[in-house]
Amino acid sequence: MEAIGPSGPERVGPYRVLGVLGEGGMGRVLLAAAPDGRLVAVKQVHARLADDDDFRARFRREVAASQ
């Protein structure tokens, strides 16, 4: 795990960011703590992908598969 660094978020929604687990072409995966103390992975995608319909469809499938 790497430190989040000064430019990284301290929080994402209700999750407190602890560090960076990895980075790739889609963005980065953050290790975070939920309000109840559980550790969770939060995917932070690159802003340029937000309006890409193909990416959004792939991401929806990824989320569905992880549930």
PDB file of N, CA and C in Angstrom:
ATOM      1  N   MET A   1       0.852  -1.173   0.000  1.00  0.00           N
ATOM      2  CA  MET A   1       0.000   0.000   0.000  1.00  0.00           C
ATOM      3  C   MET A   1       0.896   1.233   0.000  1.00  0.00           C
ATOM      4  N   GLU A   2       0.490   2.225  -0.775  1.00  0.00           N
ATOM      5  CA  GLU A   2       1.202   3.500  -0.835  1.00  0.00           C
ATOM      6  C   GLU A   2       0.394   4.570  -0.114  1.00  0.00           C
ATOM      7  N   ALA A   3       1.082   5.597   0.332  1.00  0.00           N
ATOM      8  CA  ALA A   3       0.398   6.737   0.957  1.00  0.00           C
ATOM      9  C   ALA A   3      -0.457   7.446  -0.086  1.00  0.00           C
ATOM     10  N   ILE A   4      -1.532   8.043   0.340  1.00  0.00           N
ATOM     11  CA  ILE A   4      -2.441   8.743  -0.565  1.00  0.00           C
ATOM     12  C   ILE A   4      -1.804   9.999  -1.145  1.00  0.00           C
ATOM     13  N   GLY A   5      -0.944  10.643  -0.422  1.00  0.00           N
ATOM     14  CA  GLY A   5      -0.272  11.847  -0.902  1.00  0.00           C
ATOM     15  C   GLY A   5      -1.106  13.091  -0.679  1.00  0.00           C
ATOM     16  N   PRO A   6      -0.486  14.252  -0.861  1.00  0.00           N
ATOM     17  CA  PRO A   6      -1.172  15.518  -0.575  1.00  0.00           C
ATOM     18  C   PRO A   6      -2.320  15.839  -1.538  1.00  0.00           C
ATOM     19  N   SER A   7      -2.287  15.276  -2.737  1.00  0.00           N
ATOM     20  CA  SER A   7      -3.351  15.589  -3.709  1.00  0.00           C
ATOM     21  C   SER A   7      -4.526  14.623  -3.620  1.00  0.00           C
ATOM     22  N   GLY A   8      -4.375  13.564  -2.850  1.00  0.00           N
ATOM     23  CA  GLY A   8      -5.429  12.565  -2.762  1.00  0.00           C
ATOM     24  C   GLY A   8      -6.524  12.966  -1.802  1.00  0.00           C
ATOM     25  N   PRO A   9      -7.693  12.388  -1.942  1.00  0.00           N
ATOM     26  CA  PRO A   9      -8.789  12.715  -1.023  1.00  0.00           C
ATOM     27  C   PRO A   9      -8.567  12.073   0.344  1.00  0.00           C
ATOM     28  N   GLU A  10      -9.008  12.749   1.381  1.00  0.00           N
ATOM     29  CA  GLU A  10      -8.977  12.171   2.719  1.00  0.00           C
ATOM     30  C   GLU A  10     -10.206  11.308   2.946  1.00  0.00           C
ATOM     31  N   ARG A  11     -11.291  11.660   2.232  1.00  0.00           N
ATOM     32  CA  ARG A  11     -12.545  10.918   2.341  1.00  0.00           C
ATOM     33  C   ARG A  11     -13.159  10.764   0.961  1.00  0.00           C
ATOM     34  N   VAL A  12     -13.878   9.657   0.774  1.00  0.00           N
ATOM     35  CA  VAL A  12     -14.706   9.434  -0.414  1.00  0.00           C
ATOM     36  C   VAL A  12     -16.061   9.013   0.124  1.00  0.00           C
ATOM     37  N   GLY A  13     -17.018   9.915   0.020  1.00  0.00           N
ATOM     38  CA  GLY A  13     -18.320   9.646   0.630  1.00  0.00           C
ATOM     39  C   GLY A  13     -18.125   9.407   2.111  1.00  0.00           C
ATOM     40  N   PRO A  14     -18.690   8.319   2.641  1.00  0.00           N
ATOM     41  CA  PRO A  14     -18.556   8.051   4.074  1.00  0.00           C
ATOM     42  C   PRO A  14     -17.249   7.345   4.450  1.00  0.00           C
ATOM     43  N   TYR A  15     -16.397   7.058   3.465  1.00  0.00           N
ATOM     44  CA  TYR A  15     -15.195   6.266   3.691  1.00  0.00           C
ATOM     45  C   TYR A  15     -13.967   7.137   3.937  1.00  0.00           C
ATOM     46  N   ARG A  16     -13.171   6.781   4.951  1.00  0.00           N
ATOM     47  CA  ARG A  16     -11.924   7.477   5.255  1.00  0.00           C
ATOM     48  C   ARG A  16     -10.797   6.769   4.521  1.00  0.00           C
ATOM     49  N   VAL A  17     -10.106   7.480   3.633  1.00  0.00           N
ATOM     50  CA  VAL A  17      -9.062   6.890   2.801  1.00  0.00           C
ATOM     51  C   VAL A  17      -7.793   6.674   3.619  1.00  0.00           C
ATOM     52  N   LEU A  18      -7.249   5.449   3.496  1.00  0.00           N
ATOM     53  CA  LEU A  18      -6.048   5.074   4.232  1.00  0.00           C
ATOM     54  C   LEU A  18      -4.810   5.018   3.343  1.00  0.00           C
ATOM     55  N   GLY A  19      -5.004   4.703   2.060  1.00  0.00           N
ATOM     56  CA  GLY A  19      -3.868   4.604   1.152  1.00  0.00           C
ATOM     57  C   GLY A  19      -4.298   4.147  -0.227  1.00  0.00           C
ATOM     58  N   VAL A  20      -3.316   3.978  -1.103  1.00  0.00           N
ATOM     59  CA  VAL A  20      -3.553   3.549  -2.480  1.00  0.00           C
ATOM     60  C   VAL A  20      -3.115   2.094  -2.614  1.00  0.00           C
ATOM     61  N   LEU A  21      -4.022   1.233  -3.072  1.00  0.00           N
ATOM     62  CA  LEU A  21      -3.698  -0.170  -3.282  1.00  0.00           C
ATOM     63  C   LEU A  21      -3.069  -0.401  -4.647  1.00  0.00           C
ATOM     64  N   GLY A  22      -3.502   0.368  -5.652  1.00  0.00           N
ATOM     65  CA  GLY A  22      -2.966   0.198  -6.994  1.00  0.00           C
ATOM     66  C   GLY A  22      -3.497   1.255  -7.934  1.00  0.00           C
ATOM     67  N   GLU A  23      -2.830   1.374  -9.092  1.00  0.00           N
ATOM     68  CA  GLU A  23      -3.243   2.330 -10.118  1.00  0.00           C
ATOM     69  C   GLU A  23      -3.166   1.657 -11.472  1.00  0.00           C
ATOM     70  N   GLY A  24      -4.020   2.111 -12.382  1.00  0.00           N
ATOM     71  CA  GLY A  24      -4.036   1.547 -13.723  1.00  0.00           C
ATOM     72  C   GLY A  24      -4.676   2.497 -14.703  1.00  0.00           C
ATOM     73  N   GLY A  25      -5.013   1.990 -15.852  1.00  0.00           N
ATOM     74  CA  GLY A  25      -5.570   2.803 -16.921  1.00  0.00           C
ATOM     75  C   GLY A  25      -6.923   3.408 -16.603  1.00  0.00           C
ATOM     76  N   MET A  26      -7.706   2.742 -15.744  1.00  0.00           N
ATOM     77  CA  MET A  26      -9.034   3.252 -15.395  1.00  0.00           C
ATOM     78  C   MET A  26      -8.991   4.239 -14.243  1.00  0.00           C
ATOM     79  N   GLY A  27      -7.965   4.187 -13.427  1.00  0.00           N
ATOM     80  CA  GLY A  27      -7.887   5.045 -12.257  1.00  0.00           C
ATOM     81  C   GLY A  27      -7.059   4.387 -11.190  1.00  0.00           C
ATOM     82  N   ARG A  28      -7.505   4.503  -9.946  1.00  0.00           N
ATOM     83  CA  ARG A  28      -6.775   3.864  -8.860  1.00  0.00           C
ATOM     84  C   ARG A  28      -7.741   3.259  -7.857  1.00  0.00           C
ATOM     85  N   VAL A  29      -7.230   2.308  -7.093  1.00  0.00           N
ATOM     86  CA  VAL A  29      -8.014   1.637  -6.075  1.00  0.00           C
ATOM     87  C   VAL A  29      -7.467   2.077  -4.718  1.00  0.00           C
ATOM     88  N   LEU A  30      -8.364   2.583  -3.904  1.00  0.00           N
ATOM     89  CA  LEU A  30      -8.002   3.113  -2.599  1.00  0.00           C
ATOM     90  C   LEU A  30      -8.423   2.140  -1.507  1.00  0.00           C
ATOM     91  N   LEU A  31      -7.609   2.033  -0.479  1.00  0.00           N
ATOM     92  CA  LEU A  31      -8.009   1.314   0.719  1.00  0.00           C
ATOM     93  C   LEU A  31      -8.644   2.341   1.639  1.00  0.00           C
ATOM     94  N   ALA A  32      -9.826   2.014   2.138  1.00  0.00           N
ATOM     95  CA  ALA A  32     -10.552   2.964   2.984  1.00  0.00           C
ATOM     96  C   ALA A  32     -11.215   2.223   4.131  1.00  0.00           C
ATOM     97  N   ALA A  33     -11.594   2.993   5.141  1.00  0.00           N
ATOM     98  CA  ALA A  33     -12.317   2.452   6.290  1.00  0.00           C
ATOM     99  C   ALA A  33     -13.754   2.960   6.252  1.00  0.00           C
ATOM    100  N   ALA A  34     -14.685   2.028   6.383  1.00  0.00           N
ATOM    101  CA  ALA A  34     -16.103   2.378   6.450  1.00  0.00           C
ATOM    102  C   ALA A  34     -16.398   2.944   7.838  1.00  0.00           C
ATOM    103  N   PRO A  35     -17.525   3.624   7.999  1.00  0.00           N
ATOM    104  CA  PRO A  35     -17.883   4.171   9.315  1.00  0.00           C
ATOM    105  C   PRO A  35     -17.914   3.117  10.425  1.00  0.00           C
ATOM    106  N   ASP A  36     -18.227   1.860  10.065  1.00  0.00           N
ATOM    107  CA  ASP A  36     -18.276   0.796  11.078  1.00  0.00           C
ATOM    108  C   ASP A  36     -16.921   0.115  11.294  1.00  0.00           C
ATOM    109  N   GLY A  37     -15.873   0.623  10.615  1.00  0.00           N
ATOM    110  CA  GLY A  37     -14.531   0.089  10.801  1.00  0.00           C
ATOM    111  C   GLY A  37     -14.093  -0.944   9.774  1.00  0.00           C
ATOM    112  N   ARG A  38     -15.038  -1.435   8.960  1.00  0.00           N
ATOM    113  CA  ARG A  38     -14.659  -2.396   7.920  1.00  0.00           C
ATOM    114  C   ARG A  38     -13.692  -1.756   6.940  1.00  0.00           C
ATOM    115  N   LEU A  39     -12.739  -2.553   6.439  1.00  0.00           N
ATOM    116  CA  LEU A  39     -11.855  -2.081   5.375  1.00  0.00           C
ATOM    117  C   LEU A  39     -12.517  -2.378   4.041  1.00  0.00           C
ATOM    118  N   VAL A  40     -12.478  -1.409   3.146  1.00  0.00           N
ATOM    119  CA  VAL A  40     -13.103  -1.552   1.836  1.00  0.00           C
ATOM    120  C   VAL A  40     -12.149  -1.028   0.760  1.00  0.00           C
ATOM    121  N   ALA A  41     -12.352  -1.501  -0.456  1.00  0.00           N
ATOM    122  CA  ALA A  41     -11.629  -0.978  -1.608  1.00  0.00           C
ATOM    123  C   ALA A  41     -12.572  -0.038  -2.346  1.00  0.00           C
ATOM    124  N   VAL A  42     -12.088   1.147  -2.663  1.00  0.00           N
ATOM    125  CA  VAL A  42     -12.879   2.148  -3.379  1.00  0.00           C
ATOM    126  C   VAL A  42     -12.169   2.440  -4.688  1.00  0.00           C
ATOM    127  N   LYS A  43     -12.863   2.238  -5.802  1.00  0.00           N
ATOM    128  CA  LYS A  43     -12.256   2.522  -7.102  1.00  0.00           C
ATOM    129  C   LYS A  43     -12.533   3.983  -7.459  1.00  0.00           C
ATOM    130  N   GLN A  44     -11.479   4.714  -7.735  1.00  0.00           N
ATOM    131  CA  GLN A  44     -11.578   6.123  -8.130  1.00  0.00           C
ATOM    132  C   GLN A  44     -11.166   6.187  -9.600  1.00  0.00           C
ATOM    133  N   VAL A  45     -12.156   6.371 -10.486  1.00  0.00           N
ATOM    134  CA  VAL A  45     -11.873   6.367 -11.922  1.00  0.00           C
ATOM    135  C   VAL A  45     -11.428   7.742 -12.392  1.00  0.00           C
ATOM    136  N   HIS A  46     -10.677   7.754 -13.491  1.00  0.00           N
ATOM    137  CA  HIS A  46     -10.236   9.014 -14.083  1.00  0.00           C
ATOM    138  C   HIS A  46     -11.446   9.823 -14.544  1.00  0.00           C
ATOM    139  N   ALA A  47     -11.399  11.119 -14.347  1.00  0.00           N
ATOM    140  CA  ALA A  47     -12.501  12.014 -14.708  1.00  0.00           C
ATOM    141  C   ALA A  47     -12.828  11.927 -16.195  1.00  0.00           C
ATOM    142  N   ARG A  48     -11.818  11.702 -17.026  1.00  0.00           N
ATOM    143  CA  ARG A  48     -12.048  11.646 -18.485  1.00  0.00           C
ATOM    144  C   ARG A  48     -12.959  10.488 -18.886  1.00  0.00           C
ATOM    145  N   LEU A  49     -13.132   9.508 -18.004  1.00  0.00           N
ATOM    146  CA  LEU A  49     -13.977   8.356 -18.313  1.00  0.00           C
ATOM    147  C   LEU A  49     -15.435   8.562 -17.906  1.00  0.00           C
ATOM    148  N   ALA A  50     -15.707   9.608 -17.169  1.00  0.00           N
ATOM    149  CA  ALA A  50     -17.056   9.815 -16.629  1.00  0.00           C
ATOM    150  C   ALA A  50     -18.137   9.905 -17.700  1.00  0.00           C
ATOM    151  N   ASP A  51     -17.819  10.455 -18.848  1.00  0.00           N
ATOM    152  CA  ASP A  51     -18.812  10.608 -19.913  1.00  0.00           C
ATOM    153  C   ASP A  51     -18.707   9.536 -20.993  1.00  0.00           C
ATOM    154  N   ASP A  52     -17.855   8.544 -20.801  1.00  0.00           N
ATOM    155  CA  ASP A  52     -17.651   7.483 -21.789  1.00  0.00           C
ATOM    156  C   ASP A  52     -18.682   6.379 -21.556  1.00  0.00           C
ATOM    157  N   ASP A  53     -19.670   6.287 -22.442  1.00  0.00           N
ATOM    158  CA  ASP A  53     -20.760   5.316 -22.272  1.00  0.00           C
ATOM    159  C   ASP A  53     -20.261   3.878 -22.226  1.00  0.00           C
ATOM    160  N   ASP A  54     -19.262   3.530 -23.067  1.00  0.00           N
ATOM    161  CA  ASP A  54     -18.723   2.167 -23.069  1.00  0.00           C
ATOM    162  C   ASP A  54     -18.070   1.851 -21.727  1.00  0.00           C
ATOM    163  N   PHE A  55     -17.293   2.793 -21.216  1.00  0.00           N
ATOM    164  CA  PHE A  55     -16.664   2.579 -19.922  1.00  0.00           C
ATOM    165  C   PHE A  55     -17.712   2.404 -18.831  1.00  0.00           C
ATOM    166  N   ARG A  56     -18.719   3.255 -18.838  1.00  0.00           N
ATOM    167  CA  ARG A  56     -19.748   3.190 -17.803  1.00  0.00           C
ATOM    168  C   ARG A  56     -20.471   1.846 -17.824  1.00  0.00           C
ATOM    169  N   ALA A  57     -20.717   1.305 -19.019  1.00  0.00           N
ATOM    170  CA  ALA A  57     -21.353  -0.010 -19.130  1.00  0.00           C
ATOM    171  C   ALA A  57     -20.439  -1.102 -18.568  1.00  0.00           C
ATOM    172  N   ARG A  58     -19.147  -1.052 -18.904  1.00  0.00           N
ATOM    173  CA  ARG A  58     -18.187  -2.031 -18.363  1.00  0.00           C
ATOM    174  C   ARG A  58     -18.113  -1.930 -16.839  1.00  0.00           C
ATOM    175  N   PHE A  59     -18.096  -0.701 -16.341  1.00  0.00           N
ATOM    176  CA  PHE A  59     -17.991  -0.502 -14.901  1.00  0.00           C
ATOM    177  C   PHE A  59     -19.236  -1.034 -14.189  1.00  0.00           C
ATOM    178  N   ARG A  60     -20.413  -0.807 -14.763  1.00  0.00           N
ATOM    179  CA  ARG A  60     -21.648  -1.355 -14.177  1.00  0.00           C
ATOM    180  C   ARG A  60     -21.575  -2.879 -14.094  1.00  0.00           C
ATOM    181  N   ARG A  61     -21.058  -3.523 -15.156  1.00  0.00           N
ATOM    182  CA  ARG A  61     -20.914  -4.976 -15.137  1.00  0.00           C
ATOM    183  C   ARG A  61     -19.929  -5.415 -14.053  1.00  0.00           C
ATOM    184  N   GLU A  62     -18.846  -4.677 -13.911  1.00  0.00           N
ATOM    185  CA  GLU A  62     -17.855  -4.998 -12.883  1.00  0.00           C
ATOM    186  C   GLU A  62     -18.469  -4.904 -11.487  1.00  0.00           C
ATOM    187  N   VAL A  63     -19.239  -3.850 -11.249  1.00  0.00           N
ATOM    188  CA  VAL A  63     -19.896  -3.677  -9.951  1.00  0.00           C
ATOM    189  C   VAL A  63     -20.877  -4.814  -9.701  1.00  0.00           C
ATOM    190  N   ALA A  64     -21.675  -5.162 -10.705  1.00  0.00           N
ATOM    191  CA  ALA A  64     -22.655  -6.238 -10.557  1.00  0.00           C
ATOM    192  C   ALA A  64     -21.954  -7.568 -10.254  1.00  0.00           C
ATOM    193  N   ALA A  65     -20.841  -7.829 -10.926  1.00  0.00           N
ATOM    194  CA  ALA A  65     -20.112  -9.082 -10.708  1.00  0.00           C
ATOM    195  C   ALA A  65     -19.508  -9.133  -9.305  1.00  0.00           C
ATOM    196  N   SER A  66     -19.122  -7.987  -8.773  1.00  0.00           N
ATOM    197  CA  SER A  66     -18.492  -7.980  -7.447  1.00  0.00           C
ATOM    198  C   SER A  66     -19.503  -8.115  -6.317  1.00  0.00           C
ATOM    199  N   GLN A  67     -20.776  -7.923  -6.620  1.00  0.00           N
ATOM    200  CA  GLN A  67     -21.801  -8.035  -5.587  1.00  0.00           C
ATOM    201  C   GLN A  67     -22.118  -9.480  -5.430  1.00  0.00           C
TER     202      GLN A  67
END
